[in-house]
Amino acid sequence: MSILVFIQQENGKINRLSLEAITGAQQLGAKLNQPVTACVFDENSANELKSYKLDKIVCINDSQLVEYNPITFANVMEQIISNENSTLIIAGHTYEARDWIPRLSARLDLPFVSDCTGFKTDPNFVVIRSIYQGKISSDVSIENNNGFISFQSGSFRADEIQVGSCEVIQVSVDLSQSTDLVRPGEKFQEATGAVDLSRAKIIVSVGRGIGKEENLPIAEELAKSLNAEIGASRPVVDYGWLPHERQVGSSGQTVIPKMYLALGISGAVQHQVGMKGSDCIVAINKDPNAPIFEIADYGIVEDLFEIVPKLTEKLNAR
Amino acid sequence: MKIVVLVKQVFDKDSNINVSGDGVLTNREDLTLSTNESDAYALEEALQIKEKNGGEVIVVSVGNDSVLTVIKDGLAKGADRGLHVKIDNEESLDALDLAKLIHASIKDENIDMVLSGLQSDDKGNGQTGILLAELMNLSHASLVMGTEIQDDNSIRVKRELEGGWFQWTDLSLPTSLTIQSGINKPRYSSLRGIMMMKKKPIDVKSAEDLGFTALQKSKVMKMYIPEKTKETVYIEGSVNEIVDQLMDKFANEIKIF
């Protein structure tokens, strides 16, 4: 029995969620009394891992693993899991992990509990997941503690990784069985001169509660009076009311402003991961049960159409 | 193209879901049901692929008789036939169980494509389409924001990555695609569509008939209202009082002026 933590990297730089996952794996290993092995497909990243408290670092150097491919990654990880006798496989909930892990979950007939926010070990080991758009939390058990877990951004702190020293073991795998069912191409960015919300001091962000596109000026005028940038949750972008470059959340930008003013945003998990690091969160939403209030510093349970115009007026009169 | 679309019925996003101390949903009867948001985009994408390339769209939904609503909605929008995979306790299935059940129900269809929403608005596992790809030995792509059929054997998809990045990826058919919301503009059903729907067939396959047994290798042990991570200060009063207090917080506590 052992814990295997999968390290995602790009151009030799370890993904932040993978670092957070190491902290999670270390804490879990200590509680369950299991050794922790890290697995990475890049030499520089493997060397970076040497200074962490790990029982083993497995590095696979292969030109076929430089670019992400779900089929190849699943094939390699199947071999590593078997070689290492790994029972719990942990990863950060990145777009790669959520893409290849289900394939292996089905192949090995082992459950994948995705997008978890933590774990408990008293009395039994369970992982914590948020369900129903963040309105409910759930404790999930895994049969024989044998399966895959991915942890959402921010579940553990990368700066709490325990330091130590560990050697890198180079491993070669058999990639001859790899098929070309999936053929990834070049990566590209769509919008040029995209808005960089990550540097904004104040963000006024709009959710479905704004109701319709014609209501947007209410938020835009408030943003103007606060010298703030406009942000949006996913549905507002999907409806085409604001461009994708304004989107905050797991499929948009991650922001850390001094103040994040959320207007009519319910605060689903996918949105929260992009903004919960803000210094101060102010939420206006008429639904008192909206999950945004779980992370808000200041909450106003009112109709935004009542509050926002008055607030803009006061700000402009200042 | 023979396309299966997986559509899930979920509680409406604005539902006030409540659980009791022993972790049971207490107000199930009061909650509005609707089609899972990203599944609606998957259905629209399937209909557009069919309109361009010809073929057949089959709407599949798993659950009790209530899910017939979402199947009929799909048929009214233009799908050709429905498949109701009947099981009473759909909610107790984990992602792997659900994928195996769907696999059992469609494995005899000679399909070119499975389309499903990226993630459900209830449990949000985000795995069904990919699990199914492995079980059925299909290629797959997740987070799909665009599709272009290349020829009888391949399709090109645009995937959404992180931080505003995208990637074109070619896939061999048959394939399973999980569709990101926002990929298209889902249509409304027309009156004509609703009339036509009444003549379209809906097959029923029950979990028992399919010889399905849930293994529940992962299992929800407890549900509860999330523990608050922050102490929220609620600002209350009349509109004017709230605005005045907010101005005070801006100036003296958040210090943004």
XYZ file of C-alpha atoms in Angstrom:
575
model
C 0.000 0.000 0.000
C 1.255 3.450 -0.842
C 0.183 6.898 -1.918
C 1.198 8.129 -5.353
C 1.033 11.838 -6.090
C 0.993 12.818 -9.759
C 2.984 15.960 -10.583
C 1.852 17.964 -13.582
C 4.428 20.256 -15.143
C 4.739 22.462 -18.146
C 8.155 23.381 -19.618
C 9.842 22.205 -16.435
C 7.641 24.262 -14.136
C 5.535 22.329 -11.633
C 1.844 23.214 -11.636
C 0.774 25.028 -8.460
C -2.081 22.575 -7.905
C 0.419 19.716 -7.964
C 2.453 21.410 -5.220
C -0.722 21.779 -3.175
C -1.468 18.105 -3.829
C 1.952 17.180 -2.392
C 0.992 18.919 0.871
C -2.284 16.972 0.847
C -0.520 13.688 0.096
C 2.041 14.275 2.880
C -0.695 15.001 5.413
C -2.682 11.976 4.302
C 0.392 9.737 4.307
C 1.133 10.749 7.906
C -2.449 10.036 9.016
C -2.792 6.720 7.192
C 0.795 5.728 7.877
C 1.573 5.169 4.221
C 4.660 6.125 2.208
C 4.280 8.853 -0.416
C 5.770 8.530 -3.882
C 5.785 11.389 -6.376
C 5.630 10.735 -10.090
C 6.734 13.256 -12.726
C 7.523 13.256 -16.453
C 10.343 15.804 -16.412
C 13.892 15.784 -15.043
C 14.076 19.413 -13.841
C 10.798 19.057 -12.000
C 12.026 15.795 -10.465
C 15.124 17.571 -9.172
C 12.959 20.296 -7.660
C 11.062 17.598 -5.743
C 14.288 16.291 -4.125
C 14.096 18.828 -1.298
C 10.633 17.730 -0.193
C 9.747 15.072 2.354
C 8.868 12.169 0.070
C 9.626 8.461 0.195
C 10.370 8.130 -3.477
C 10.453 10.205 -6.669
C 9.768 8.380 -9.883
C 10.814 10.221 -13.042
C 9.890 9.080 -16.533
C 11.802 10.860 -19.271
C 10.291 10.195 -22.665
C 9.809 12.459 -25.644
C 6.261 11.120 -26.006
C 5.390 12.624 -22.627
C 6.473 16.202 -23.343
C 3.064 17.139 -24.747
C -0.066 16.068 -22.924
C -2.047 13.233 -24.464
C -4.752 11.527 -22.384
C -4.218 8.083 -23.900
C -0.437 8.120 -23.435
C -0.653 9.578 -19.930
C -3.193 6.952 -18.882
C -1.040 4.157 -20.342
C 2.066 5.357 -18.508
C 0.277 5.883 -15.208
C -1.264 2.420 -15.437
C 2.254 0.959 -15.509
C 3.551 3.196 -12.711
C 0.611 2.405 -10.434
C 1.189 -1.286 -11.006
C 4.979 -1.097 -10.479
C 4.641 0.959 -7.312
C 1.677 -0.960 -5.894
C -0.004 2.395 -5.370
C -3.430 2.282 -3.778
C -4.336 5.951 -3.490
C -3.442 8.145 -6.427
C -3.607 11.877 -5.751
C -3.496 14.789 -8.182
C -4.358 18.467 -8.345
C -7.673 18.990 -10.148
C -6.103 20.412 -13.311
C -7.560 20.233 -16.804
C -5.131 17.426 -17.562
C -5.860 15.363 -14.454
C -9.618 15.591 -14.925
C -9.107 14.453 -18.522
C -6.890 11.356 -18.161
C -7.792 10.022 -14.707
C -11.353 8.917 -15.644
C -9.906 6.735 -18.426
C -7.734 4.882 -15.936
C -10.534 4.792 -13.379
C -12.667 2.859 -15.878
C -9.788 0.665 -17.032
C -8.719 -0.366 -13.519
C -12.280 -0.369 -12.181
C -11.229 1.942 -9.347
C -13.264 4.971 -8.303
C -12.156 8.543 -8.997
C -13.415 11.080 -6.487
C -12.815 14.361 -8.270
C -12.543 17.998 -7.220
C -12.227 17.338 -3.470
C -11.508 20.087 -0.949
C -9.980 18.036 1.862
C -10.126 14.800 3.824
C -10.953 13.460 7.296
C -9.516 10.373 8.971
C -11.536 10.276 12.144
C -13.059 7.735 12.518
C -12.616 6.541 8.930
C -10.922 8.004 5.898
C -13.264 10.103 3.760
C -12.675 12.876 1.242
C -14.761 16.041 1.243
C -16.564 17.200 -1.902
C -18.811 20.108 -2.571
C -22.036 19.225 -4.446
C -25.211 20.965 -5.668
C -23.315 24.045 -6.847
C -21.520 24.425 -3.522
C -24.701 24.462 -1.466
C -23.988 21.107 0.178
C -20.805 19.359 1.305
C -20.405 15.592 1.278
C -18.061 13.073 2.896
C -17.185 10.321 0.437
C -15.636 6.966 1.307
C -13.476 4.967 -1.087
C -13.687 1.166 -1.027
C -10.515 -0.310 0.533
C -8.963 3.180 0.306
C -8.128 2.205 -3.245
C -8.762 4.775 -5.959
C -8.041 8.216 -7.388
C -8.525 11.611 -5.736
C -8.120 15.077 -7.224
C -7.943 18.168 -5.031
C -9.373 21.492 -6.044
C -7.200 24.611 -6.166
C -6.619 26.012 -2.676
C -7.477 22.808 -0.783
C -3.956 22.705 0.659
C -1.194 25.273 0.820
C 1.891 24.856 -1.344
C 3.942 26.746 1.264
C 3.122 24.068 3.828
C 4.985 21.321 1.956
C 7.256 19.496 4.403
C 10.875 19.660 3.392
C 13.260 16.716 3.454
C 15.444 14.931 1.008
C 14.694 12.226 -1.480
C 16.442 10.611 -4.428
C 15.084 10.505 -7.971
C 14.637 7.101 -9.550
C 14.545 7.052 -13.347
C 12.015 4.621 -14.718
C 11.340 3.647 -18.301
C 7.943 2.555 -19.473
C 6.659 0.687 -22.477
C 4.901 3.111 -24.812
C 4.726 0.752 -27.778
C 1.046 0.105 -27.138
C 0.199 3.784 -27.556
C -2.343 4.556 -30.216
C -3.055 7.768 -32.057
C -6.773 7.898 -31.214
C -6.211 11.427 -29.872
C -3.913 13.858 -31.716
C -3.476 17.158 -29.846
C -2.421 20.205 -31.886
C -0.928 23.602 -31.071
C -2.167 25.635 -28.134
C -3.349 29.168 -28.828
C -4.928 32.194 -27.213
C -7.981 33.676 -28.822
C -8.268 37.278 -27.713
C -5.326 39.567 -28.339
C -4.839 42.362 -25.849
C -6.876 40.371 -23.379
C -7.810 42.070 -20.130
C -5.528 41.099 -17.264
C -7.870 40.993 -14.295
C -5.179 39.457 -12.085
C -3.678 42.932 -11.551
C -6.946 44.750 -10.855
C -7.225 46.491 -7.462
C -11.001 46.439 -7.429
C -13.301 44.156 -9.413
C -17.053 44.540 -9.788
C -18.201 41.130 -10.935
C -21.537 40.230 -12.451
C -23.459 36.964 -12.211
C -26.736 35.560 -13.505
C -28.569 37.749 -11.009
C -28.059 40.700 -13.363
C -30.961 39.149 -15.299
C -30.363 40.446 -18.802
C -27.777 42.161 -20.954
C -29.680 45.475 -20.840
C -29.036 45.629 -17.071
C -25.245 45.556 -17.434
C -24.839 49.375 -17.352
C -25.936 49.323 -13.698
C -22.819 47.306 -12.874
C -20.618 49.187 -15.339
C -21.518 52.526 -13.784
C -20.691 51.213 -10.321
C -17.360 49.933 -11.651
C -16.637 53.348 -13.146
C -17.375 55.132 -9.877
C -15.010 52.760 -8.052
C -12.370 52.864 -10.795
C -12.800 49.105 -10.961
C -12.570 46.454 -13.652
C -15.674 44.505 -14.670
C -15.592 40.745 -14.139
C -18.180 38.050 -14.755
C -19.157 34.535 -13.820
C -19.367 31.809 -16.452
C -23.099 32.033 -17.353
C -22.832 35.762 -18.155
C -20.043 34.954 -20.622
C -21.892 31.934 -22.030
C -24.916 34.112 -22.741
C -22.617 36.437 -24.667
C -23.290 39.440 -22.403
C -19.587 39.952 -21.636
C -16.478 38.631 -23.437
C -14.559 35.596 -22.188
C -11.612 37.803 -21.179
C -13.809 39.132 -18.334
C -14.512 35.711 -16.887
C -13.360 34.861 -13.362
C -13.148 31.237 -12.235
C -11.725 27.849 -13.106
C -12.215 28.320 -16.845
C -11.360 32.022 -16.726
C -8.935 34.130 -14.724
C -7.768 33.854 -11.129
C -7.916 37.216 -9.375
C -6.675 38.635 -6.071
C -7.971 42.226 -5.855
C -8.176 44.349 -2.725
C -11.943 44.199 -3.077
C -14.126 41.820 -5.067
C -17.685 43.041 -5.276
C -19.929 40.181 -6.398
C -23.281 41.253 -7.841
C -25.886 38.519 -8.244
C -23.240 35.784 -8.239
C -24.322 32.555 -6.557
C -20.716 31.450 -6.079
C -20.473 27.939 -7.515
C -17.210 26.154 -6.768
C -15.889 26.870 -10.271
C -16.285 30.596 -9.627
C -14.932 30.508 -6.081
C -11.605 28.963 -7.103
C -10.925 32.033 -9.222
C -11.622 34.705 -6.605
C -11.516 33.358 -3.067
C -7.985 34.713 -2.619
C -9.288 38.312 -2.817
C -8.385 40.488 0.203
C -12.028 41.390 0.771
C -15.159 39.910 -0.755
C -18.408 41.862 -0.707
C -21.456 39.972 -1.971
C -24.851 41.338 -2.903
C -27.390 38.613 -3.634
C -31.054 38.334 -2.753
C -30.701 34.582 -2.093
C -29.531 34.182 1.528
C -28.455 30.605 0.772
C -26.149 31.536 -2.109
C -22.765 29.811 -1.527
C -20.979 33.134 -2.161
C -21.910 34.102 1.411
C -19.758 31.221 2.705
C -16.654 33.068 1.593
C -17.835 36.696 1.718
C -16.406 39.140 4.282
C -19.440 41.372 3.895
C -22.847 40.112 2.853
C -25.898 42.054 1.727
C -29.015 39.949 1.245
C -30.923 42.368 -0.948
C -31.985 43.011 -4.515
C -28.934 44.369 -6.324
C -31.170 46.633 -8.427
C -32.140 48.481 -5.220
C -28.645 48.781 -3.761
C -26.303 49.293 -6.705
C -27.773 52.482 -8.284
C -27.916 54.182 -4.852
C -24.370 53.122 -4.126
C -23.145 54.509 -7.463
C -24.939 57.773 -6.732
C -23.252 58.071 -3.317
C -19.853 57.253 -4.769
C -20.227 59.823 -7.526
C -21.304 62.485 -5.042
C -18.271 61.886 -2.899
C -23.408 10.117 -37.913
C -25.169 8.249 -35.167
C -24.907 10.424 -32.081
C -25.894 9.580 -28.516
C -26.468 12.585 -26.254
C -26.471 12.041 -22.495
C -28.873 14.393 -20.775
C -29.294 14.578 -17.027
C -32.185 15.934 -15.037
C -31.001 18.006 -12.083
C -32.420 20.326 -9.457
C -32.668 23.853 -10.788
C -29.566 25.941 -10.046
C -31.529 28.380 -7.925
C -33.009 25.642 -5.719
C -32.587 26.030 -1.988
C -31.412 22.549 -1.218
C -31.609 21.542 2.393
C -30.331 18.530 4.288
C -31.251 17.186 7.695
C -28.742 16.232 10.378
C -28.556 12.668 9.079
C -27.668 13.917 5.633
C -30.918 13.400 3.746
C -32.387 15.977 1.363
C -35.406 17.289 3.219
C -37.219 19.378 0.653
C -36.975 17.258 -2.494
C -40.653 17.764 -3.375
C -40.296 21.552 -3.364
C -37.409 21.629 -5.818
C -37.771 22.466 -9.497
C -36.183 20.036 -11.948
C -34.474 21.073 -15.157
C -32.091 19.856 -17.843
C -28.455 20.039 -16.769
C -27.029 23.193 -18.323
C -24.014 21.838 -20.190
C -26.097 18.867 -21.450
C -28.374 21.359 -23.209
C -25.317 22.644 -25.085
C -24.296 19.049 -25.893
C -27.744 18.375 -27.350
C -27.590 21.515 -29.494
C -24.124 20.545 -30.762
C -25.405 17.066 -31.671
C -28.358 18.553 -33.553
C -26.077 20.924 -35.474
C -23.681 18.089 -36.396
C -26.644 16.054 -37.633
C -28.001 18.971 -39.650
C -24.646 19.447 -41.381
C -23.672 15.813 -41.859
C -26.890 13.818 -41.676
C -27.534 10.991 -39.245
C -29.465 10.298 -36.117
C -29.534 11.790 -32.608
C -30.546 9.605 -29.670
C -31.275 11.268 -26.322
C -30.393 9.084 -23.339
C -31.294 9.843 -19.741
C -30.914 7.778 -16.568
C -33.353 7.865 -13.673
C -36.967 7.352 -12.683
C -39.965 8.312 -14.846
C -39.364 11.978 -14.090
C -36.475 12.049 -16.599
C -38.944 11.485 -19.438
C -39.407 15.271 -19.308
C -35.819 15.922 -20.416
C -35.975 13.166 -23.045
C -39.178 14.631 -24.518
C -37.633 18.081 -24.479
C -34.714 16.712 -26.519
C -37.080 15.063 -28.980
C -39.085 18.281 -29.341
C -35.869 20.137 -30.191
C -35.068 17.687 -32.979
C -33.576 14.466 -31.633
C -34.853 11.356 -33.430
C -35.480 8.958 -30.601
C -35.116 8.577 -26.864
C -33.750 5.973 -24.498
C -34.862 5.945 -20.903
C -32.493 3.966 -18.688
C -34.749 3.253 -15.794
C -33.428 3.078 -12.255
C -34.981 4.386 -9.057
C -31.921 5.266 -7.029
C -29.807 7.048 -9.659
C -28.460 9.377 -6.981
C -26.773 6.526 -5.082
C -24.642 5.581 -8.094
C -21.084 6.823 -8.231
C -19.585 8.051 -11.504
C -18.200 4.616 -12.394
C -21.512 2.845 -11.705
C -23.392 5.380 -13.800
C -20.990 5.028 -16.731
C -21.251 1.218 -16.615
C -25.031 1.409 -16.608
C -25.059 3.758 -19.603
C -22.524 1.524 -21.350
C -24.772 -1.511 -20.849
C -27.706 0.411 -22.314
C -26.013 1.661 -25.519
C -23.314 -0.901 -26.274
C -25.371 -2.606 -28.991
C -25.902 0.641 -30.883
C -23.281 1.170 -33.543
C -22.534 4.750 -32.550
C -20.125 7.309 -34.013
C -20.263 9.809 -31.201
C -21.303 10.247 -27.573
C -21.902 13.850 -26.525
C -22.478 14.893 -22.938
C -22.199 18.032 -20.852
C -18.842 18.619 -19.203
C -20.229 18.275 -15.720
C -23.545 17.949 -13.922
C -24.917 20.802 -11.856
C -25.715 18.427 -8.972
C -22.781 16.118 -8.217
C -20.352 17.677 -10.671
C -18.144 14.605 -11.050
C -17.270 15.621 -14.605
C -16.360 12.087 -15.609
C -19.240 10.246 -17.300
C -18.284 10.924 -20.926
C -14.627 10.024 -20.380
C -15.373 6.870 -18.353
C -17.681 5.806 -21.155
C -14.949 6.431 -23.736
C -12.677 3.973 -21.945
C -15.428 1.386 -21.384
C -16.387 1.537 -25.084
C -12.842 1.945 -26.388
C -13.553 5.349 -27.977
C -11.274 8.341 -28.310
C -12.316 11.306 -26.191
C -11.917 15.023 -25.604
C -13.143 17.037 -22.656
C -13.905 20.782 -22.358
C -14.955 20.945 -26.002
C -15.768 24.441 -27.340
C -16.073 23.666 -31.050
C -16.424 20.710 -33.433
C -15.622 20.136 -37.131
C -16.185 16.781 -38.756
C -13.160 16.065 -41.012
C -14.255 12.867 -42.712
C -15.914 9.560 -41.871
C -13.062 8.650 -39.562
C -12.074 11.816 -37.790
C -13.272 14.961 -36.087
C -11.412 18.122 -35.061
C -12.392 19.718 -31.758
C -11.433 22.938 -30.042
C -10.654 22.345 -26.369
C -10.687 25.018 -23.717
C -7.602 24.885 -21.493
C -6.781 27.121 -18.541
C -6.183 30.878 -18.461
C -7.721 31.723 -21.848
C -5.800 29.064 -23.807
C -7.334 26.750 -26.379
C -6.135 23.752 -28.372
C -7.288 22.095 -31.568
C -7.231 18.313 -31.259
C -7.949 15.664 -33.905
C -9.771 12.548 -32.783
C -10.494 9.232 -34.437
C -14.155 8.292 -34.639
C -16.008 6.883 -32.814
C -15.466 9.370 -30.023
C -16.910 10.733 -26.788
C -16.906 14.504 -26.299
C -17.717 16.380 -23.117
C -19.123 19.758 -24.046
C -18.381 23.016 -22.253
C -21.297 25.383 -21.825
C -21.215 28.371 -24.154
C -20.178 26.357 -27.254
C -23.372 27.335 -29.138
C -26.781 28.906 -28.633
C -29.240 26.174 -27.619
C -32.526 26.388 -29.530
C -36.004 26.470 -28.097
C -38.449 23.802 -29.108
C -40.958 24.916 -31.733
C -44.651 24.114 -31.673
C -44.077 21.870 -34.670
C -41.256 20.166 -32.805
C -43.505 19.502 -29.841
C -46.161 17.979 -32.141
C -43.534 15.799 -33.882
C -42.117 14.696 -30.529
C -45.315 12.841 -29.722
C -44.667 10.442 -32.603
C -41.039 9.762 -31.791
C -40.131 6.508 -30.044
C -38.724 6.309 -26.517
C -37.188 2.939 -25.642
C -37.106 1.893 -22.019
C -34.377 -0.309 -20.567
C -34.404 -0.973 -16.863
C -31.267 -1.528 -14.803
C -32.566 -5.022 -13.914
C -33.132 -5.946 -17.569
C -29.582 -4.863 -18.300
C -28.304 -7.073 -15.475
C -26.787 -4.054 -13.773
C -25.547 -4.120 -10.177
C -24.159 -0.965 -8.563
C -20.817 -1.560 -6.852
C -20.653 1.845 -5.137
C -16.886 1.787 -4.862
C -17.110 5.385 -3.774
C -20.007 6.287 -1.582
C -21.465 9.437 -0.067
C -21.483 8.780 3.676
C -22.842 12.113 4.796
C -24.245 15.364 3.396
C -24.295 18.627 5.299
C -24.426 22.393 4.975
C -20.843 23.569 4.305
C -18.845 24.791 7.247
C -18.207 28.478 6.811
C -14.585 29.376 6.267
C -15.141 33.059 6.963
C -17.233 35.006 9.435
C -19.460 37.054 7.156
C -20.566 40.453 8.442
C -24.100 41.012 7.176
C -25.036 44.590 6.409
C -28.727 45.131 7.030
C -31.317 47.898 7.186
C -33.096 50.099 4.674
C -31.500 50.627 1.276
C -30.105 54.002 2.381
C -28.757 52.560 5.621
C -27.079 49.704 3.781
C -25.472 52.049 1.280
C -24.216 54.352 4.063
C -22.733 51.434 5.981
C -21.126 50.133 2.811
C -19.555 53.547 2.124
C -18.205 53.488 5.668
C -16.702 49.988 5.186
C -15.156 51.075 1.870
C -13.494 54.061 3.556
C -12.512 52.722 6.958
C -12.191 48.943 6.797
C -11.552 47.858 3.237
C -9.726 51.172 2.673
C -10.227 51.493 -1.043
C -10.495 55.279 -1.176
